[in-house]
mmCIF file of C-alpha atoms in Angstrom:
data_model
loop_
_atom_site.group_PDB
_atom_site.id
_atom_site.type_symbol
_atom_site.label_atom_id
_atom_site.label_comp_id
_atom_site.label_asym_id
_atom_site.label_seq_id
_atom_site.Cartn_x
_atom_site.Cartn_y
_atom_site.Cartn_z
ATOM 1 C CA UNK A 1 11.992 5.705 -54.820
ATOM 2 C CA UNK A 2 9.169 8.253 -54.604
ATOM 3 C CA UNK A 3 6.570 5.534 -55.172
ATOM 4 C CA UNK A 4 8.178 3.406 -52.485
ATOM 5 C CA UNK A 5 8.116 6.315 -50.013
ATOM 6 C CA UNK A 6 4.478 7.020 -50.793
ATOM 7 C CA UNK A 7 3.622 3.387 -50.244
ATOM 8 C CA UNK A 8 5.464 3.329 -46.902
ATOM 9 C CA UNK A 9 3.699 6.509 -45.793
ATOM 10 C CA UNK A 10 0.312 5.043 -46.707
ATOM 11 C CA UNK A 11 1.088 1.851 -44.818
ATOM 12 C CA UNK A 12 2.315 3.828 -41.784
ATOM 13 C CA UNK A 13 -0.807 5.998 -41.784
ATOM 14 C CA UNK A 14 -3.005 2.913 -42.089
ATOM 15 C CA UNK A 15 -1.217 1.212 -39.182
ATOM 16 C CA UNK A 16 -1.438 4.409 -37.134
ATOM 17 C CA UNK A 17 -5.140 4.597 -37.859
ATOM 18 C CA UNK A 18 -5.665 1.021 -36.685
ATOM 19 C CA UNK A 19 -3.683 1.713 -33.493
ATOM 20 C CA UNK A 20 -5.695 4.879 -32.788
ATOM 21 C CA UNK A 21 -8.998 3.092 -33.343
ATOM 22 C CA UNK A 22 -7.897 0.217 -31.102
ATOM 23 C CA UNK A 23 -6.746 2.659 -28.398
ATOM 24 C CA UNK A 24 -10.079 4.482 -28.534
ATOM 25 C CA UNK A 25 -11.942 1.178 -28.297
ATOM 26 C CA UNK A 26 -9.885 0.050 -25.277
ATOM 27 C CA UNK A 27 -10.286 3.445 -23.583
ATOM 28 C CA UNK A 28 -14.014 3.378 -24.251
ATOM 29 C CA UNK A 29 -14.305 -0.078 -22.712
ATOM 30 C CA UNK A 30 -12.317 0.896 -19.613
ATOM 31 C CA UNK A 31 -14.197 4.172 -19.105
ATOM 32 C CA UNK A 32 -17.839 3.424 -19.901
ATOM 33 C CA UNK A 33 -19.342 0.399 -18.145
ATOM 34 C CA UNK A 34 -22.392 -0.013 -20.364
ATOM 35 C CA UNK A 35 -25.138 -2.468 -19.397
ATOM 36 C CA UNK A 36 -24.469 -5.918 -17.892
ATOM 37 C CA UNK A 37 -25.122 -8.884 -20.144
ATOM 38 C CA UNK A 38 -28.463 -10.691 -19.881
ATOM 39 C CA UNK A 39 -29.027 -13.068 -16.970
ATOM 40 C CA UNK A 40 -31.778 -15.637 -16.539
ATOM 41 C CA UNK A 41 -31.579 -15.462 -12.743
ATOM 42 C CA UNK A 42 -31.177 -11.687 -12.210
ATOM 43 C CA UNK A 43 -32.785 -8.449 -13.335
ATOM 44 C CA UNK A 44 -30.519 -5.420 -13.684
ATOM 45 C CA UNK A 45 -32.211 -2.426 -12.018
ATOM 46 C CA UNK A 46 -29.644 0.238 -12.855
ATOM 47 C CA UNK A 47 -26.684 2.127 -11.401
ATOM 48 C CA UNK A 48 -26.295 4.258 -8.299
ATOM 49 C CA UNK A 49 -23.665 6.958 -9.050
ATOM 50 C CA UNK A 50 -21.129 7.829 -6.340
ATOM 51 C CA UNK A 51 -19.511 11.282 -6.212
ATOM 52 C CA UNK A 52 -15.754 11.438 -6.793
ATOM 53 C CA UNK A 53 -13.279 14.075 -7.946
ATOM 54 C CA UNK A 54 -10.527 11.569 -8.776
ATOM 55 C CA UNK A 55 -9.382 10.349 -12.171
ATOM 56 C CA UNK A 56 -9.429 6.767 -10.858
ATOM 57 C CA UNK A 57 -11.767 5.644 -8.075
ATOM 58 C CA UNK A 58 -11.420 2.037 -6.944
ATOM 59 C CA UNK A 59 -14.102 0.701 -4.600
ATOM 60 C CA UNK A 60 -13.717 -2.027 -2.011
ATOM 61 C CA UNK A 61 -16.186 -3.565 0.464
ATOM 62 C CA UNK A 62 -19.954 -3.086 0.304
ATOM 63 C CA UNK A 63 -22.012 -3.578 3.471
ATOM 64 C CA UNK A 64 -25.795 -3.548 3.963
ATOM 65 C CA UNK A 65 -27.137 -2.508 7.357
ATOM 66 C CA UNK A 66 -30.926 -2.175 7.613
ATOM 67 C CA UNK A 67 -31.867 0.322 4.885
ATOM 68 C CA UNK A 68 -28.345 1.659 4.375
ATOM 69 C CA UNK A 69 -25.627 0.536 1.993
ATOM 70 C CA UNK A 70 -22.054 1.458 2.911
ATOM 71 C CA UNK A 71 -19.378 1.491 0.204
ATOM 72 C CA UNK A 72 -15.679 2.133 0.766
ATOM 73 C CA UNK A 73 -13.283 3.813 -1.619
ATOM 74 C CA UNK A 74 -9.909 2.095 -1.611
ATOM 75 C CA UNK A 75 -8.088 4.667 -3.739
ATOM 76 C CA UNK A 76 -9.610 7.834 -2.228
ATOM 77 C CA UNK A 77 -10.364 6.589 1.274
ATOM 78 C CA UNK A 78 -13.930 7.901 1.204
ATOM 79 C CA UNK A 79 -16.866 6.050 2.752
ATOM 80 C CA UNK A 80 -20.257 6.342 1.036
ATOM 81 C CA UNK A 81 -23.636 5.869 2.692
ATOM 82 C CA UNK A 82 -26.476 5.072 0.305
ATOM 83 C CA UNK A 83 -30.099 5.231 1.438
ATOM 84 C CA UNK A 84 -31.839 2.140 0.078
ATOM 85 C CA UNK A 85 -35.329 2.772 -1.271
ATOM 86 C CA UNK A 86 -38.017 0.080 -1.246
ATOM 87 C CA UNK A 87 -39.715 0.875 -4.533
ATOM 88 C CA UNK A 88 -37.113 2.739 -6.557
ATOM 89 C CA UNK A 89 -33.419 2.962 -7.311
ATOM 90 C CA UNK A 90 -31.358 5.259 -5.063
ATOM 91 C CA UNK A 91 -30.283 8.495 -6.708
ATOM 92 C CA UNK A 92 -27.370 10.884 -6.156
ATOM 93 C CA UNK A 93 -29.491 12.671 -3.533
ATOM 94 C CA UNK A 94 -29.526 9.469 -1.468
ATOM 95 C CA UNK A 95 -25.723 9.340 -1.204
ATOM 96 C CA UNK A 96 -23.650 10.888 1.614
ATOM 97 C CA UNK A 97 -19.854 10.774 1.870
ATOM 98 C CA UNK A 98 -17.314 10.704 4.677
ATOM 99 C CA UNK A 99 -13.975 12.015 3.438
ATOM 100 C CA UNK A 100 -10.908 10.096 4.536
ATOM 101 C CA UNK A 101 -7.444 9.017 3.573
ATOM 102 C CA UNK A 102 -6.553 5.925 1.531
ATOM 103 C CA UNK A 103 -7.175 3.134 1.793
ATOM 104 C CA UNK A 104 -10.618 2.397 3.236
ATOM 105 C CA UNK A 105 -11.771 -1.217 3.250
ATOM 106 C CA UNK A 106 -14.376 -2.865 5.499
ATOM 107 C CA UNK A 107 -17.261 -1.281 7.415
ATOM 108 C CA UNK A 108 -19.272 -2.744 10.276
ATOM 109 C CA UNK A 109 -22.040 -1.234 12.438
ATOM 110 C CA UNK A 110 -21.983 -1.862 16.188
ATOM 111 C CA UNK A 111 -25.679 -2.429 17.060
ATOM 112 C CA UNK A 112 -25.861 -1.052 20.610
ATOM 113 C CA UNK A 113 -24.320 2.345 19.844
ATOM 114 C CA UNK A 114 -25.161 2.401 16.112
ATOM 115 C CA UNK A 115 -21.640 3.628 15.446
ATOM 116 C CA UNK A 116 -19.690 2.496 12.394
ATOM 117 C CA UNK A 117 -16.131 1.155 12.232
ATOM 118 C CA UNK A 118 -14.008 1.307 9.056
ATOM 119 C CA UNK A 119 -10.539 -0.157 8.438
ATOM 120 C CA UNK A 120 -7.783 1.970 6.842
ATOM 121 C CA UNK A 121 -4.744 -0.016 5.713
ATOM 122 C CA UNK A 122 -2.369 2.880 4.982
ATOM 123 C CA UNK A 123 -3.049 4.668 8.264
ATOM 124 C CA UNK A 124 -3.196 1.312 10.129
ATOM 125 C CA UNK A 125 -6.257 2.429 12.034
ATOM 126 C CA UNK A 126 -9.873 1.577 12.596
ATOM 127 C CA UNK A 127 -11.880 4.796 12.381
ATOM 128 C CA UNK A 128 -15.126 5.154 14.304
ATOM 129 C CA UNK A 129 -17.701 7.393 12.666
ATOM 130 C CA UNK A 130 -21.314 8.418 13.210
ATOM 131 C CA UNK A 131 -23.208 6.994 10.211
ATOM 132 C CA UNK A 132 -26.198 9.319 10.359
ATOM 133 C CA UNK A 133 -24.127 12.493 10.261
ATOM 134 C CA UNK A 134 -21.113 10.860 8.541
ATOM 135 C CA UNK A 135 -18.593 12.483 10.895
ATOM 136 C CA UNK A 136 -15.416 10.998 12.369
ATOM 137 C CA UNK A 137 -15.425 10.316 16.109
ATOM 138 C CA UNK A 138 -12.206 8.471 16.936
ATOM 139 C CA UNK A 139 -9.215 6.641 15.454
ATOM 140 C CA UNK A 140 -7.923 3.403 16.977
ATOM 141 C CA UNK A 141 -4.393 2.228 16.019
ATOM 142 C CA UNK A 142 -4.293 -1.452 15.064
ATOM 143 C CA UNK A 143 -1.839 -3.965 13.574
ATOM 144 C CA UNK A 144 -0.455 -3.196 10.108
ATOM 145 C CA UNK A 145 -2.691 -3.578 7.042
ATOM 146 C CA UNK A 146 -6.215 -3.828 8.536
ATOM 147 C CA UNK A 147 -8.708 -5.012 5.942
ATOM 148 C CA UNK A 148 -11.763 -7.185 6.642
ATOM 149 C CA UNK A 149 -13.826 -6.347 9.730
ATOM 150 C CA UNK A 150 -16.658 -8.151 11.546
ATOM 151 C CA UNK A 151 -18.853 -7.742 14.610
ATOM 152 C CA UNK A 152 -19.048 -10.654 17.053
ATOM 153 C CA UNK A 153 -22.530 -10.460 18.571
ATOM 154 C CA UNK A 154 -21.746 -13.077 21.235
ATOM 155 C CA UNK A 155 -18.636 -11.548 22.778
ATOM 156 C CA UNK A 156 -19.613 -7.997 21.775
ATOM 157 C CA UNK A 157 -16.310 -7.424 19.983
ATOM 158 C CA UNK A 158 -15.149 -5.940 16.707
ATOM 159 C CA UNK A 159 -12.803 -8.312 14.862
ATOM 160 C CA UNK A 160 -10.242 -6.879 12.418
ATOM 161 C CA UNK A 161 -8.069 -8.974 10.075
ATOM 162 C CA UNK A 162 -4.644 -7.429 9.348
ATOM 163 C CA UNK A 163 -2.950 -8.949 6.305
ATOM 164 C CA UNK A 164 0.699 -7.909 6.544
ATOM 165 C CA UNK A 165 0.770 -8.515 10.293
ATOM 166 C CA UNK A 166 -0.772 -12.009 10.126
ATOM 167 C CA UNK A 167 -2.866 -10.903 13.087
ATOM 168 C CA UNK A 168 -6.458 -10.344 14.138
ATOM 169 C CA UNK A 169 -7.169 -7.344 16.356
ATOM 170 C CA UNK A 170 -10.055 -7.327 18.827
ATOM 171 C CA UNK A 171 -11.683 -3.991 19.707
ATOM 172 C CA UNK A 172 -13.990 -3.430 22.675
ATOM 173 C CA UNK A 173 -16.804 -1.117 21.476
ATOM 174 C CA UNK A 174 -17.760 -0.202 25.048
ATOM 175 C CA UNK A 175 -14.369 1.439 25.657
ATOM 176 C CA UNK A 176 -13.455 2.027 21.998
ATOM 177 C CA UNK A 177 -9.992 0.590 22.605
ATOM 178 C CA UNK A 178 -7.927 -2.309 21.303
ATOM 179 C CA UNK A 179 -8.397 -5.296 23.579
ATOM 180 C CA UNK A 180 -6.099 -8.020 22.211
ATOM 181 C CA UNK A 181 -4.427 -9.485 19.123
ATOM 182 C CA UNK A 182 -4.606 -13.063 17.856
ATOM 183 C CA UNK A 183 -1.758 -14.594 15.768
ATOM 184 C CA UNK A 184 -3.333 -16.250 12.723
ATOM 185 C CA UNK A 185 -0.321 -17.995 11.174
ATOM 186 C CA UNK A 186 -0.795 -16.530 7.697
ATOM 187 C CA UNK A 187 -2.186 -13.673 5.631
ATOM 188 C CA UNK A 188 -5.888 -13.257 6.423
ATOM 189 C CA UNK A 189 -8.359 -12.292 3.717
ATOM 190 C CA UNK A 190 -12.015 -12.788 4.636
ATOM 191 C CA UNK A 191 -13.875 -14.497 7.462
ATOM 192 C CA UNK A 192 -17.296 -15.867 8.382
ATOM 193 C CA UNK A 193 -18.889 -16.249 11.802
ATOM 194 C CA UNK A 194 -20.773 -19.438 12.655
ATOM 195 C CA UNK A 195 -23.526 -18.676 15.157
ATOM 196 C CA UNK A 196 -24.101 -22.298 16.178
ATOM 197 C CA UNK A 197 -20.488 -23.007 17.148
ATOM 198 C CA UNK A 198 -19.550 -19.385 17.926
ATOM 199 C CA UNK A 199 -16.378 -19.891 15.937
ATOM 200 C CA UNK A 200 -15.060 -17.475 13.360
ATOM 201 C CA UNK A 201 -13.601 -19.092 10.252
ATOM 202 C CA UNK A 202 -10.733 -17.101 8.727
ATOM 203 C CA UNK A 203 -9.130 -17.984 5.403
ATOM 204 C CA UNK A 204 -5.389 -17.475 4.903
ATOM 205 C CA UNK A 205 -4.312 -16.441 1.427
ATOM 206 C CA UNK A 206 -0.632 -17.368 1.548
ATOM 207 C CA UNK A 207 -1.122 -20.865 3.000
ATOM 208 C CA UNK A 208 -4.297 -21.823 1.067
ATOM 209 C CA UNK A 209 -6.017 -22.755 4.295
ATOM 210 C CA UNK A 210 -8.783 -21.846 6.722
ATOM 211 C CA UNK A 211 -8.535 -21.612 10.509
ATOM 212 C CA UNK A 212 -11.163 -21.641 13.256
ATOM 213 C CA UNK A 213 -10.805 -18.774 15.725
ATOM 214 C CA UNK A 214 -12.330 -18.913 19.213
ATOM 215 C CA UNK A 215 -12.923 -15.244 20.027
ATOM 216 C CA UNK A 216 -13.813 -15.983 23.653
ATOM 217 C CA UNK A 217 -10.474 -17.737 24.222
ATOM 218 C CA UNK A 218 -8.782 -15.343 21.751
ATOM 219 C CA UNK A 219 -6.902 -18.062 19.953
ATOM 220 C CA UNK A 220 -6.839 -20.202 16.796
ATOM 221 C CA UNK A 221 -8.147 -23.625 17.779
ATOM 222 C CA UNK A 222 -7.721 -25.550 14.529
ATOM 223 C CA UNK A 223 -6.820 -25.189 10.849
ATOM 224 C CA UNK A 224 -7.255 -27.128 7.600
ATOM 225 C CA UNK A 225 -5.948 -26.969 4.026
ATOM 226 C CA UNK A 226 -8.277 -25.853 1.228
ATOM 227 C CA UNK A 227 -7.481 -28.554 -1.322
ATOM 228 C CA UNK A 228 -7.579 -27.261 -4.898
ATOM 229 C CA UNK A 229 -7.963 -23.641 -3.802
ATOM 230 C CA UNK A 230 -5.128 -21.226 -4.571
ATOM 231 C CA UNK A 231 -5.023 -17.834 -2.808
ATOM 232 C CA UNK A 232 -8.452 -17.800 -1.073
ATOM 233 C CA UNK A 233 -10.114 -14.384 -0.933
ATOM 234 C CA UNK A 234 -13.858 -13.804 -0.461
ATOM 235 C CA UNK A 235 -15.889 -16.222 1.617
ATOM 236 C CA UNK A 236 -19.454 -16.880 2.759
ATOM 237 C CA UNK A 237 -21.048 -19.472 5.017
ATOM 238 C CA UNK A 238 -24.073 -21.774 4.858
ATOM 239 C CA UNK A 239 -24.732 -22.357 8.544
ATOM 240 C CA UNK A 240 -27.512 -24.907 8.001
ATOM 241 C CA UNK A 241 -25.483 -27.270 5.830
ATOM 242 C CA UNK A 242 -22.189 -26.215 7.444
ATOM 243 C CA UNK A 243 -20.431 -25.267 4.223
ATOM 244 C CA UNK A 244 -17.951 -22.507 3.484
ATOM 245 C CA UNK A 245 -17.964 -20.990 0.004
ATOM 246 C CA UNK A 246 -14.469 -19.743 -0.798
ATOM 247 C CA UNK A 247 -13.387 -17.737 -3.827
ATOM 248 C CA UNK A 248 -9.951 -18.877 -4.983
ATOM 249 C CA UNK A 249 -8.170 -15.948 -6.603
ATOM 250 C CA UNK A 250 -5.228 -17.645 -8.306
ATOM 251 C CA UNK A 251 -7.051 -20.546 -9.988
ATOM 252 C CA UNK A 252 -10.531 -18.989 -10.426
ATOM 253 C CA UNK A 253 -12.727 -21.562 -8.713
ATOM 254 C CA UNK A 254 -15.316 -21.514 -5.966
ATOM 255 C CA UNK A 255 -14.343 -24.113 -3.359
ATOM 256 C CA UNK A 256 -17.044 -25.620 -1.134
ATOM 257 C CA UNK A 257 -15.582 -26.671 2.212
ATOM 258 C CA UNK A 258 -17.336 -29.083 4.593
ATOM 259 C CA UNK A 259 -16.983 -27.801 8.165
ATOM 260 C CA UNK A 260 -17.693 -31.235 9.643
ATOM 261 C CA UNK A 261 -15.431 -33.380 7.453
ATOM 262 C CA UNK A 262 -12.891 -30.535 7.070
ATOM 263 C CA UNK A 263 -12.378 -30.997 3.351
ATOM 264 C CA UNK A 264 -13.298 -29.445 0.008
ATOM 265 C CA UNK A 265 -16.283 -31.398 -1.336
ATOM 266 C CA UNK A 266 -16.809 -29.538 -4.640
ATOM 267 C CA UNK A 267 -15.366 -26.812 -6.860
ATOM 268 C CA UNK A 268 -17.069 -24.637 -9.478
ATOM 269 C CA UNK A 269 -15.208 -22.613 -12.155
ATOM 270 C CA UNK A 270 -15.794 -18.850 -11.772
ATOM 271 C CA UNK A 271 -14.478 -15.606 -13.281
ATOM 272 C CA UNK A 272 -10.791 -14.707 -13.156
ATOM 273 C CA UNK A 273 -9.415 -12.853 -10.136
ATOM 274 C CA UNK A 274 -12.392 -13.594 -7.839
ATOM 275 C CA UNK A 275 -12.660 -11.332 -4.826
ATOM 276 C CA UNK A 276 -16.164 -11.277 -3.306
ATOM 277 C CA UNK A 277 -18.565 -14.090 -2.407
ATOM 278 C CA UNK A 278 -22.120 -13.828 -1.053
ATOM 279 C CA UNK A 279 -24.696 -16.510 -0.180
ATOM 280 C CA UNK A 280 -28.488 -16.223 -0.212
ATOM 281 C CA UNK A 281 -29.758 -19.082 1.999
ATOM 282 C CA UNK A 282 -33.397 -18.551 1.012
ATOM 283 C CA UNK A 283 -32.702 -18.882 -2.717
ATOM 284 C CA UNK A 284 -29.749 -21.286 -2.275
ATOM 285 C CA UNK A 285 -27.615 -19.084 -4.515
ATOM 286 C CA UNK A 286 -23.957 -18.121 -4.330
ATOM 287 C CA UNK A 287 -22.736 -14.964 -6.066
ATOM 288 C CA UNK A 288 -19.102 -14.273 -6.936
ATOM 289 C CA UNK A 289 -17.319 -11.514 -8.824
ATOM 290 C CA UNK A 290 -13.718 -10.444 -9.353
ATOM 291 C CA UNK A 291 -11.339 -8.162 -11.185
ATOM 292 C CA UNK A 292 -12.281 -9.623 -14.560
ATOM 293 C CA UNK A 293 -15.733 -8.121 -14.032
ATOM 294 C CA UNK A 294 -17.598 -11.414 -14.405
ATOM 295 C CA UNK A 295 -20.483 -12.141 -12.038
ATOM 296 C CA UNK A 296 -21.145 -15.860 -11.536
ATOM 297 C CA UNK A 297 -24.419 -17.142 -10.085
ATOM 298 C CA UNK A 298 -24.158 -20.654 -8.633
ATOM 299 C CA UNK A 299 -27.191 -22.697 -7.578
ATOM 300 C CA UNK A 300 -26.944 -24.973 -4.544
ATOM 301 C CA UNK A 301 -28.920 -28.142 -5.342
ATOM 302 C CA UNK A 302 -27.609 -29.933 -2.256
ATOM 303 C CA UNK A 303 -24.804 -29.630 0.302
ATOM 304 C CA UNK A 304 -22.347 -31.142 -2.201
ATOM 305 C CA UNK A 305 -24.121 -30.383 -5.508
ATOM 306 C CA UNK A 306 -23.687 -27.062 -7.316
ATOM 307 C CA UNK A 307 -24.284 -25.775 -10.844
ATOM 308 C CA UNK A 308 -23.703 -22.495 -12.640
ATOM 309 C CA UNK A 309 -26.928 -20.587 -13.297
ATOM 310 C CA UNK A 310 -25.499 -17.488 -14.965
ATOM 311 C CA UNK A 311 -22.314 -15.877 -16.209
ATOM 312 C CA UNK A 312 -22.932 -12.120 -16.305
ATOM 313 C CA UNK A 313 -20.376 -9.838 -17.935
ATOM 314 C CA UNK A 314 -20.177 -6.568 -16.003
ATOM 315 C CA UNK A 315 -17.102 -4.373 -16.435
ATOM 316 C CA UNK A 316 -13.400 -4.784 -15.723
ATOM 317 C CA UNK A 317 -12.707 -4.021 -12.054
ATOM 318 C CA UNK A 318 -16.255 -4.725 -10.815
ATOM 319 C CA UNK A 319 -14.777 -6.996 -8.157
ATOM 320 C CA UNK A 320 -16.779 -6.451 -4.983
ATOM 321 C CA UNK A 321 -20.392 -7.203 -4.027
ATOM 322 C CA UNK A 322 -22.797 -7.642 -1.161
ATOM 323 C CA UNK A 323 -26.277 -9.045 -0.660
ATOM 324 C CA UNK A 324 -29.330 -7.672 1.156
ATOM 325 C CA UNK A 325 -30.745 -10.806 2.766
ATOM 326 C CA UNK A 326 -34.075 -9.071 3.473
ATOM 327 C CA UNK A 327 -34.866 -8.003 -0.091
ATOM 328 C CA UNK A 328 -32.461 -10.399 -1.888
ATOM 329 C CA UNK A 329 -31.097 -7.415 -3.832
ATOM 330 C CA UNK A 330 -27.502 -7.752 -5.026
ATOM 331 C CA UNK A 331 -25.148 -4.755 -5.100
ATOM 332 C CA UNK A 332 -21.923 -4.742 -7.144
ATOM 333 C CA UNK A 333 -19.273 -2.001 -6.907
ATOM 334 C CA UNK A 334 -17.744 -0.581 -10.108
ATOM 335 C CA UNK A 335 -14.480 1.346 -10.218
ATOM 336 C CA UNK A 336 -14.519 4.669 -12.063
ATOM 337 C CA UNK A 337 -11.883 5.755 -14.605
ATOM 338 C CA UNK A 338 -12.587 9.369 -15.659
ATOM 339 C CA UNK A 339 -16.285 8.707 -14.934
ATOM 340 C CA UNK A 340 -17.657 8.380 -11.389
ATOM 341 C CA UNK A 341 -17.651 5.028 -9.590
ATOM 342 C CA UNK A 342 -21.034 3.392 -9.257
ATOM 343 C CA UNK A 343 -22.983 0.534 -7.745
ATOM 344 C CA UNK A 344 -24.981 -1.851 -9.952
ATOM 345 C CA UNK A 345 -28.242 -3.085 -8.454
ATOM 346 C CA UNK A 346 -29.766 -6.478 -9.320
ATOM 347 C CA UNK A 347 -32.846 -8.275 -8.031
ATOM 348 C CA UNK A 348 -33.473 -12.009 -8.418
ATOM 349 C CA UNK A 349 -35.636 -13.181 -11.278
ATOM 350 C CA UNK A 350 -38.226 -15.625 -9.972
#
């Protein structure tokens, strides 16, 4: 009996040791992001740390405006402004923060006043702030669950997509008031503005479709299914070849949609849980990332021909990115668990 008990205790201690080691390994993976895996098309420059006093800091949209990078904190509600340097990586001294309440999402800069607008889905507001001083100026109530936000340079309007409300809200920057709402017929995720047609293309997550919105007439003029795309999220546009690049969250593919034939002409497998999509028209590259923390680089060989250049393993939760079209630098937001959130900076390898 004693020998049996000793054996059981040894086995229990061994199992406990394995569990502890596994738990430490999992915790280490979730906490410390490490270095991204090698990529033939990108060079990893390093991380830009973002200040946070929270145990968990989840980031959302990243937006480049001139030499500034704006990053929103979904969990804390903070908005970060990062000064982009030409010849070196931004440091902690280059980061300013606007405190706010959860959850902050998209940021857009109105060019005539140089004021910034940020969506807050729990407060159901669009907050106007002064980006140089990072101070709040005004709050505008909008439809429930505001998320993505865009500036329409033709009609001089701020466009806000509200998910739970199935509505778009139009804001007049000259009066800083809500001007109108547009029923979208589904749950909006992301949008892209086509300068040549002056139409805004909005994808709808719950109906697996995309609609064309005429902001001048303030109405949806047409809509089409996204064949083979389940739960569309991030989106980018190639205005020259008239293609939409749509990240499909539920089935992990990038769908390429022809805006003239109104159909999906190609799909490319990408990382699980895709969220963000960006397109570099000069390099003919599409970048996607999602909650699985996998960055996919897709090369456009022709309007209907695409191939995967790189699969870069980042870190779980690195789901949002943006592109600086002037420098071609790519910025990817990392959530922070125990450690501070951060932004990974990549430049293209030529």
